[in-house]
Tab-separated table of C-alpha atoms and ligand atoms in Angstrom:
chain	number	residue	atom	x	y	z
A	15	GLY	CA	-23.935	14.968	-44.569
A	16	LYS	CA	-20.926	13.988	-42.518
A	17	ASN	CA	-19.159	17.243	-43.234
A	18	GLY	CA	-15.777	15.622	-43.831
A	19	TYR	CA	-15.974	13.379	-40.754
A	20	GLU	CA	-15.645	9.602	-41.167
A	21	ASP	CA	-18.821	8.799	-39.259
A	22	TYR	CA	-21.810	10.642	-37.859
A	23	MET	CA	-20.846	9.625	-34.351
A	24	ILE	CA	-17.498	11.440	-34.398
A	25	LYS	CA	-19.100	14.428	-36.118
A	26	GLU	CA	-21.729	14.594	-33.392
A	27	ILE	CA	-19.134	14.191	-30.633
A	28	PHE	CA	-17.341	17.223	-32.065
A	29	GLU	CA	-20.600	19.178	-32.322
A	30	GLN	CA	-21.045	19.121	-28.547
A	31	PRO	CA	-19.560	22.544	-27.756
A	32	GLN	CA	-21.950	24.044	-30.285
A	33	ALA	CA	-24.913	21.970	-29.053
A	34	ILE	CA	-24.315	23.185	-25.494
A	35	ARG	CA	-23.827	26.774	-26.610
A	36	GLN	CA	-27.084	26.741	-28.603
A	37	THR	CA	-29.093	25.224	-25.772
A	38	LEU	CA	-27.647	27.678	-23.248
A	39	GLY	CA	-28.329	30.547	-25.625
A	40	SER	CA	-32.004	29.694	-25.474
A	41	TYR	CA	-32.408	29.038	-21.775
A	42	LEU	CA	-30.112	31.573	-20.117
A	43	LYS	CA	-31.148	35.217	-20.097
A	44	GLY	CA	-28.391	37.312	-18.590
A	45	ASP	CA	-27.445	35.582	-15.362
A	46	GLU	CA	-30.744	33.754	-14.995
A	47	VAL	CA	-32.101	30.414	-16.078
A	48	SER	CA	-35.087	31.141	-18.294
A	49	LEU	CA	-37.098	28.034	-19.115
A	50	PRO	CA	-39.878	28.155	-21.719
A	51	PHE	CA	-42.511	27.702	-18.990
A	52	ILE	CA	-43.206	28.936	-15.487
A	53	ILE	CA	-44.287	26.765	-12.597
A	54	SER	CA	-45.520	28.868	-9.678
A	55	LYS	CA	-43.497	28.954	-6.448
A	56	GLU	CA	-46.509	27.542	-4.659
A	57	GLU	CA	-46.570	24.542	-6.996
A	58	LEU	CA	-42.808	24.054	-6.743
A	59	ASP	CA	-42.936	24.186	-2.940
A	60	LYS	CA	-45.415	21.313	-2.977
A	61	ILE	CA	-43.100	18.859	-4.779
A	62	ASP	CA	-41.877	16.108	-2.473
A	63	SER	CA	-40.190	13.798	-4.972
A	64	ILE	CA	-38.925	13.705	-8.527
A	65	THR	CA	-39.044	10.694	-10.855
A	66	ILE	CA	-37.137	10.649	-14.122
A	67	ILE	CA	-38.460	8.301	-16.820
A	68	ALA	CA	-36.231	7.362	-19.765
A	69	CYS	CA	-34.583	4.485	-21.650
A	70	GLY	CA	-30.966	3.689	-22.527
A	71	THR	CA	-28.589	6.600	-22.705
A	72	ALA	CA	-31.317	9.023	-21.655
A	73	SER	CA	-31.815	6.934	-18.502
A	74	TYR	CA	-28.102	7.330	-17.721
A	75	ALA	CA	-28.478	11.084	-18.098
A	76	GLY	CA	-31.290	10.621	-15.571
A	77	ARG	CA	-28.957	8.726	-13.241
A	78	VAL	CA	-26.556	11.686	-13.302
A	79	GLY	CA	-29.617	13.836	-12.675
A	80	GLU	CA	-30.255	11.897	-9.499
A	81	TYR	CA	-27.022	13.262	-8.038
A	82	LEU	CA	-27.210	16.770	-9.364
A	83	LEU	CA	-30.917	17.431	-8.801
A	84	GLU	CA	-30.763	16.159	-5.229
A	85	LYS	CA	-27.776	18.420	-4.641
A	86	LEU	CA	-29.411	21.485	-6.187
A	87	THR	CA	-32.985	21.026	-4.939
A	88	ARG	CA	-32.706	18.710	-1.885
A	89	ILE	CA	-35.712	16.798	-3.267
A	90	PRO	CA	-35.331	12.999	-3.489
A	91	VAL	CA	-34.919	11.762	-7.068
A	92	LYS	CA	-35.501	8.353	-8.578
A	93	VAL	CA	-34.883	7.096	-12.101
A	94	GLU	CA	-37.122	4.532	-13.757
A	95	VAL	CA	-36.707	2.951	-17.170
A	96	GLY	CA	-39.839	3.243	-19.288
A	97	SER	CA	-40.314	-0.492	-19.831
A	98	GLU	CA	-40.513	-1.115	-16.062
A	99	TYR	CA	-42.304	2.002	-14.968
A	100	ARG	CA	-45.350	1.563	-17.172
A	101	TYR	CA	-46.206	-1.888	-15.800
A	102	LYS	CA	-45.544	-1.391	-12.096
A	103	ASP	CA	-48.689	0.472	-11.100
A	104	PRO	CA	-46.554	3.514	-10.254
A	105	ILE	CA	-47.239	5.674	-7.212
A	106	ILE	CA	-48.084	9.107	-8.548
A	107	ASP	CA	-49.821	12.081	-6.983
A	108	ASP	CA	-49.839	15.830	-7.477
A	109	LYS	CA	-46.792	16.259	-5.191
A	110	LYS	CA	-44.624	14.394	-7.637
A	111	LEU	CA	-42.643	15.981	-10.440
A	112	ILE	CA	-41.943	13.689	-13.382
A	113	ILE	CA	-39.185	14.423	-15.894
A	114	ILE	CA	-39.292	12.644	-19.254
A	115	LEU	CA	-35.980	12.419	-21.106
A	116	SER	CA	-36.016	11.336	-24.746
A	117	GLN	CA	-33.799	12.434	-27.607
A	118	SER	CA	-36.289	11.316	-30.254
A	119	GLY	CA	-39.397	12.032	-28.205
A	120	GLU	CA	-40.818	8.834	-29.694
A	121	THR	CA	-39.517	5.947	-27.556
A	122	ALA	CA	-42.600	3.771	-26.992
A	123	ASP	CA	-41.892	2.724	-23.387
A	124	THR	CA	-40.925	6.237	-22.312
A	125	ILE	CA	-44.104	7.646	-23.852
A	126	ALA	CA	-46.266	5.013	-22.171
A	127	GLY	CA	-44.753	6.053	-18.808
A	128	MET	CA	-45.314	9.706	-19.643
A	129	ARG	CA	-49.000	9.132	-20.473
A	130	GLU	CA	-49.499	7.179	-17.267
A	131	ALA	CA	-47.981	10.076	-15.293
A	132	ILE	CA	-50.221	12.628	-17.008
A	133	LYS	CA	-53.293	10.469	-16.417
A	134	ARG	CA	-52.540	10.134	-12.707
A	135	GLY	CA	-52.116	13.876	-12.217
A	136	ALA	CA	-48.363	14.424	-11.869
A	137	LYS	CA	-46.614	17.566	-13.026
A	138	VAL	CA	-44.570	16.487	-16.039
A	139	ILE	CA	-41.605	18.207	-17.697
A	140	GLY	CA	-40.331	16.799	-21.002
A	141	VAL	CA	-36.812	17.129	-22.392
A	142	THR	CA	-36.501	16.180	-26.060
A	143	ASN	CA	-34.303	16.972	-29.029
A	144	VAL	CA	-37.075	16.762	-31.623
A	145	LYS	CA	-39.579	19.593	-32.035
A	146	GLY	CA	-43.005	18.241	-32.954
A	147	SER	CA	-42.252	14.781	-31.519
A	148	THR	CA	-44.797	13.017	-29.318
A	149	VAL	CA	-43.077	14.261	-26.134
A	150	SER	CA	-42.946	17.764	-27.549
A	151	ARG	CA	-46.637	17.728	-28.536
A	152	GLU	CA	-48.239	16.024	-25.567
A	153	LEU	CA	-46.632	17.954	-22.723
A	154	GLU	CA	-47.275	21.462	-21.547
A	155	TYR	CA	-43.791	21.938	-20.044
A	156	VAL	CA	-41.087	21.111	-22.603
A	157	ILE	CA	-37.395	21.892	-22.898
A	158	HIS	CA	-36.051	21.347	-26.406
A	159	THR	CA	-32.383	20.488	-26.405
A	160	LEU	CA	-30.886	22.298	-29.360
A	161	ALA	CA	-28.324	19.684	-30.336
A	162	GLY	CA	-29.479	19.514	-33.958
A	163	PRO	CA	-30.384	16.206	-35.623
A	164	GLU	CA	-28.622	13.196	-34.098
A	165	VAL	CA	-28.066	10.552	-36.778
A	166	SER	CA	-25.624	8.148	-35.114
A	167	VAL	CA	-27.367	5.324	-33.240
A	168	ALA	CA	-24.942	5.863	-30.368
A	169	SER	CA	-26.191	8.991	-28.678
A	170	THR	CA	-23.634	11.654	-27.705
A	171	LYS	CA	-24.668	15.286	-28.123
A	172	ALA	CA	-28.221	14.456	-27.066
A	173	PHE	CA	-26.831	13.038	-23.806
A	174	THR	CA	-24.746	16.104	-22.930
A	175	THR	CA	-27.587	18.487	-23.737
A	176	GLN	CA	-29.937	16.345	-21.623
A	177	LEU	CA	-27.472	16.762	-18.748
A	178	LEU	CA	-27.415	20.485	-19.394
A	179	SER	CA	-31.229	20.590	-19.248
A	180	LEU	CA	-31.147	18.806	-15.888
A	181	TYR	CA	-28.732	21.444	-14.542
A	182	LEU	CA	-31.097	24.153	-15.757
A	183	ILE	CA	-34.115	22.471	-14.136
A	184	GLY	CA	-32.133	21.948	-10.917
A	185	LEU	CA	-30.960	25.538	-10.750
A	186	TYR	CA	-34.461	26.802	-11.471
A	187	ILE	CA	-36.187	24.689	-8.819
A	188	GLY	CA	-33.340	25.030	-6.304
A	189	LYS	CA	-33.459	28.802	-6.518
A	190	GLU	CA	-37.254	29.016	-6.288
A	191	ARG	CA	-37.194	26.757	-3.224
A	192	ASP	CA	-34.367	28.774	-1.614
A	193	GLN	CA	-31.883	25.905	-1.644
A	194	ILE	CA	-29.193	27.820	-3.527
A	195	ASP	CA	-27.772	31.130	-2.349
A	196	ALA	CA	-27.215	33.960	-4.822
A	197	GLU	CA	-23.471	33.431	-4.996
A	198	LYS	CA	-23.660	29.699	-5.687
A	199	TYR	CA	-26.322	30.352	-8.310
A	200	LYS	CA	-24.161	32.958	-10.050
A	201	GLN	CA	-21.104	30.682	-9.937
A	202	SER	CA	-23.128	27.838	-11.412
A	203	ILE	CA	-24.331	29.971	-14.319
A	204	ASP	CA	-20.734	31.059	-14.939
A	205	THR	CA	-19.641	27.413	-14.938
A	206	LEU	CA	-22.341	26.490	-17.462
A	207	ARG	CA	-21.082	29.228	-19.764
A	208	ILE	CA	-17.505	27.915	-19.834
A	209	LEU	CA	-18.538	24.310	-20.603
A	210	PRO	CA	-18.290	24.643	-24.421
A	211	GLU	CA	-14.645	25.780	-24.337
A	212	LYS	CA	-13.744	23.140	-21.742
A	213	ILE	CA	-15.303	20.443	-23.949
A	214	SER	CA	-13.389	21.776	-26.952
A	215	GLY	CA	-10.193	21.467	-24.927
A	216	ILE	CA	-10.890	17.776	-24.257
A	217	LEU	CA	-11.742	17.150	-27.912
A	218	ASN	CA	-8.454	18.735	-28.980
A	219	ASN	CA	-6.687	16.150	-26.847
A	220	LYS	CA	-8.256	13.231	-28.732
A	221	LYS	CA	-4.871	11.725	-29.676
A	222	ALA	CA	-4.260	10.723	-26.040
A	223	VAL	CA	-7.568	8.857	-25.950
A	224	GLU	CA	-6.888	7.248	-29.324
A	225	GLU	CA	-3.621	5.802	-27.984
A	226	VAL	CA	-5.414	4.284	-25.022
A	227	ALA	CA	-8.084	2.862	-27.361
A	228	SER	CA	-5.448	1.119	-29.468
A	229	LYS	CA	-4.309	-0.786	-26.358
A	230	LEU	CA	-7.818	-1.628	-25.175
A	231	SER	CA	-9.193	-2.796	-28.511
A	232	LYS	CA	-7.777	-6.324	-28.123
A	233	TYR	CA	-9.644	-7.105	-24.889
A	234	GLU	CA	-13.117	-8.658	-24.640
A	235	ASN	CA	-14.156	-7.585	-21.116
A	236	MET	CA	-13.791	-4.352	-19.188
A	237	PHE	CA	-14.963	-2.643	-16.037
A	238	TYR	CA	-15.735	1.026	-15.522
A	239	ILE	CA	-15.639	2.211	-11.940
A	240	GLY	CA	-16.412	5.517	-10.264
A	241	ARG	CA	-18.020	7.096	-7.227
A	242	ASN	CA	-20.716	9.713	-6.841
A	243	SER	CA	-21.740	11.200	-10.207
A	244	ASP	CA	-18.741	9.495	-11.846
A	245	PHE	CA	-20.702	6.263	-11.460
A	246	PRO	CA	-23.600	7.065	-13.822
A	247	ILE	CA	-21.006	8.435	-16.257
A	248	CYS	CA	-19.382	4.978	-16.057
A	249	LEU	CA	-22.787	3.473	-16.885
A	250	GLU	CA	-23.060	5.643	-19.980
A	251	GLY	CA	-19.399	5.166	-20.967
A	252	SER	CA	-19.689	1.369	-20.783
A	253	HIS	CA	-23.016	1.510	-22.640
A	254	LYS	CA	-21.293	3.396	-25.502
A	255	LEU	CA	-18.486	0.822	-25.637
A	256	LYS	CA	-20.897	-2.132	-25.707
A	257	GLU	CA	-23.068	-0.634	-28.433
A	258	ILE	CA	-20.400	0.120	-30.975
A	259	SER	CA	-17.335	-2.036	-30.176
A	260	TYR	CA	-19.182	-5.191	-28.936
A	261	ILE	CA	-16.782	-5.437	-26.010
A	262	HIS	CA	-18.503	-6.645	-22.854
A	263	ALA	CA	-18.278	-3.884	-20.288
A	264	GLU	CA	-19.811	-3.339	-16.886
A	265	ALA	CA	-20.019	-0.256	-14.737
A	266	TYR	CA	-19.785	-0.439	-10.960
A	267	GLU	CA	-19.901	1.955	-8.099
A	268	ALA	CA	-16.211	1.693	-7.168
A	269	GLY	CA	-17.040	0.685	-3.592
A	270	GLU	CA	-19.338	-2.126	-4.739
A	271	LEU	CA	-16.746	-4.041	-6.746
A	272	LYS	CA	-15.427	-5.942	-3.776
A	273	HIS	CA	-18.910	-7.212	-2.954
A	274	GLY	CA	-18.771	-9.611	-5.883
A	275	ALA	CA	-17.528	-8.512	-9.273
A	276	LEU	CA	-13.912	-8.146	-8.120
A	277	ALA	CA	-13.765	-11.927	-8.598
A	278	LEU	CA	-13.828	-11.274	-12.355
A	279	VAL	CA	-10.931	-8.820	-12.437
A	280	THR	CA	-7.736	-10.315	-13.896
A	281	GLU	CA	-4.871	-9.107	-16.067
A	282	ASP	CA	-7.225	-9.664	-19.031
A	283	VAL	CA	-9.870	-7.235	-17.800
A	284	PRO	CA	-8.871	-3.571	-18.093
A	285	VAL	CA	-10.482	-1.211	-15.594
A	286	ILE	CA	-11.410	2.312	-16.613
A	287	CYS	CA	-11.370	4.432	-13.451
A	288	LEU	CA	-13.143	7.749	-13.292
A	289	SER	CA	-11.626	10.014	-10.636
A	290	THR	CA	-13.119	13.441	-11.133
A	291	ILE	CA	-14.923	14.007	-7.835
A	292	GLU	CA	-12.599	15.509	-5.239
A	293	HIS	CA	-14.417	14.638	-2.023
A	294	VAL	CA	-14.363	10.908	-2.773
A	295	PHE	CA	-10.911	10.783	-4.364
A	296	ASP	CA	-9.219	9.105	-1.357
A	297	LYS	CA	-11.798	6.335	-1.534
A	298	MET	CA	-11.198	5.961	-5.276
A	299	VAL	CA	-7.488	5.539	-4.627
A	300	SER	CA	-8.151	2.535	-2.397
A	301	ASN	CA	-10.519	0.998	-4.974
A	302	ILE	CA	-7.914	1.486	-7.698
A	303	THR	CA	-5.330	-0.191	-5.486
A	304	GLU	CA	-7.678	-3.187	-5.156
A	305	VAL	CA	-7.894	-3.702	-8.914
A	306	GLN	CA	-4.180	-3.041	-9.366
A	307	ALA	CA	-3.512	-5.928	-6.984
A	308	ARG	CA	-5.359	-8.180	-9.489
A	309	LYS	CA	-2.917	-7.016	-12.202
A	310	ALA	CA	-5.616	-5.316	-14.237
A	311	ILE	CA	-4.602	-2.672	-16.754
A	312	ILE	CA	-5.709	0.643	-15.270
A	313	ILE	CA	-6.787	3.670	-17.243
A	314	ASN	CA	-7.365	6.575	-14.879
A	315	ILE	CA	-9.385	9.580	-15.969
A	316	ARG	CA	-8.969	12.471	-13.588
A	317	HIS	CA	-9.181	16.215	-13.646
A	318	GLU	CA	-6.145	18.412	-13.437
A	319	ASN	CA	-6.518	19.303	-9.730
A	320	ILE	CA	-6.686	15.693	-8.644
A	321	PRO	CA	-3.320	14.076	-7.915
A	322	SER	CA	-2.111	11.371	-10.272
A	323	ILE	CA	-2.091	7.794	-9.019
A	324	ASP	CA	1.104	5.715	-9.072
A	325	ASN	CA	1.579	2.875	-11.515
A	326	VAL	CA	-1.502	3.315	-13.630
A	327	ASP	CA	-1.075	2.256	-17.260
A	328	SER	CA	-2.523	5.432	-18.753
A	329	GLU	CA	-3.958	8.700	-17.570
A	330	ILE	CA	-6.404	10.952	-19.347
A	331	ILE	CA	-6.639	14.425	-17.840
A	332	ILE	CA	-9.635	16.705	-18.198
A	333	PRO	CA	-10.023	20.331	-17.029
A	334	ALA	CA	-11.019	20.963	-13.416
A	335	ILE	CA	-14.375	22.548	-12.696
A	336	ASP	CA	-16.804	22.498	-9.762
A	337	ASP	CA	-17.574	18.844	-8.788
A	338	LEU	CA	-21.247	19.297	-9.551
A	339	PHE	CA	-20.537	19.968	-13.227
A	340	THR	CA	-17.730	17.493	-14.010
A	341	PRO	CA	-20.053	14.776	-15.413
A	342	ILE	CA	-20.659	16.792	-18.561
A	343	LEU	CA	-16.886	16.888	-19.139
A	344	ALA	CA	-16.091	13.388	-17.882
A	345	ILE	CA	-18.306	11.701	-20.470
A	346	ILE	CA	-16.367	13.232	-23.389
A	347	PRO	CA	-13.214	11.062	-23.106
A	348	LEU	CA	-15.443	7.984	-22.617
A	349	GLN	CA	-17.329	8.760	-25.833
A	350	LEU	CA	-14.003	9.141	-27.658
A	351	LEU	CA	-12.694	5.959	-26.062
A	352	ALA	CA	-15.696	3.934	-27.244
A	353	TYR	CA	-15.431	5.459	-30.710
A	354	TYR	CA	-11.719	4.836	-31.275
A	355	THR	CA	-11.835	1.364	-29.721
A	356	ALA	CA	-14.646	0.400	-32.092
A	357	LYS	CA	-12.668	1.930	-34.983
A	358	PHE	CA	-9.597	-0.167	-34.153
A	359	ARG	CA	-11.864	-3.224	-34.141
A	360	GLY	CA	-13.191	-2.355	-37.598
A	361	CYS	CA	-16.800	-1.960	-36.451
A	362	ASP	CA	-19.531	-0.144	-38.369
A	363	ILE	CA	-19.847	2.834	-36.050
A	364	ASP	CA	-23.063	4.416	-37.256
A	365	GLN	CA	-24.978	1.158	-37.810
A	366	PRO	CA	-24.204	-1.159	-34.885
A	367	ARG	CA	-25.654	-4.643	-35.219
A	368	ASN	CA	-29.148	-5.304	-33.807
A	369	LEU	CA	-29.821	-1.655	-32.885
A	370	ALA	CA	-32.155	1.031	-34.224
A	371	LYS	CA	-31.953	4.770	-33.618
A	372	SER	CA	-35.458	5.150	-32.325
A	373	VAL	CA	-37.228	2.310	-30.528
A	374	THR	CA	-40.901	2.810	-31.269
A	375	VAL	CA	-41.847	-0.780	-30.422
A	376	GLU	CA	-42.304	-2.031	-26.853
B	23	LIG	C1	-27.708	4.829	-26.846
B	23	LIG	C2	-28.963	4.905	-27.550
B	23	LIG	C3	-30.213	4.352	-26.900
B	23	LIG	C4	-31.196	5.494	-26.703
B	23	LIG	C5	-32.537	4.989	-26.178
B	23	LIG	C6	-33.506	6.117	-25.851
B	23	LIG	O1	-26.628	5.384	-27.472
B	23	LIG	O2	-28.999	5.457	-28.617
B	23	LIG	O3	-29.917	3.735	-25.675
B	23	LIG	O4	-30.620	6.403	-25.809
B	23	LIG	O5	-33.102	4.130	-27.135
B	23	LIG	O6	-33.796	6.907	-26.962
B	23	LIG	P1	-34.535	8.304	-26.812
B	23	LIG	O7	-33.635	9.214	-26.062
B	23	LIG	O8	-34.780	8.745	-28.225
B	23	LIG	O9	-35.810	8.059	-26.059
């Protein structure tokens, strides 16, 4: 049941601290990542590229993975959506690691890509939320996210636990391949452990997001902009908004806007700015100035150690943690923003039009 919540989506948003805690409880032993499988150091040393195959929200988790896995392992990472990958005669050999991300473990296009990868001899790791699903049954290396059943069509707790799994895989491979020193590894594990309470803190601040949503709910077009790993979080945040509020939203790498889409920014197009990555903050400030000059309403989401920007219409502040881990916090206000905006528009949150929870057709 909904346990007193109005919709499954908001219930599942609020279950995220618990979902993260459960998943960590299974895959951290003391100060070590402990995955349910072992790949030998020799095998790991051979890997020369990683491809993540997924659809929809899971593919956006993969896009965050691109940043964090490259950082942790120094192996190049590419993300492919299932429906494209399966028909492109993909280049696969035994030096490639493939990661399959699927909440349901049943998405037809993702599974077709997975089977192709197995057939062509890649090493394949699956991440799924459903024990006994096709992904769970057909792969030797599987991480089960322990988010509990996800009922809402709009995926939330599955996404954050997929991100968590990618951190665990990255820390595991990075350590085995000597890309992470002992201190950084220890700090990273400590950061993972504090995520649940940080997420709870953001959820307790939901009123601030609700106020912003009430303003945004009357618009029909929006942009989400960010740099570095804030960008794939913008992709997922805009995807959530589209699915449940039916507002047209696009995500851009903040630096790309002026190469075309800036022509669409007017006072009628609010811009959600994600400013949680310190080393690119100065660049974000200049991109925000560009959209301000077009009179757009600006909502800036930043963490508490990043300075506030003048003349923005609203600010949402999240806790500061190491840059590498902010995506898992930064998505929370965007989930809430999509939810409350859709609520103000009177939408059916758990049953958005035209969509199904699990896409088992091609
Ligand atoms: C988004 C959403 C879809 C799914 C996609 C993949 O909120 O629900 O985009 O993420 O259909 O589903 P799984 O992860 O089950 O393969």
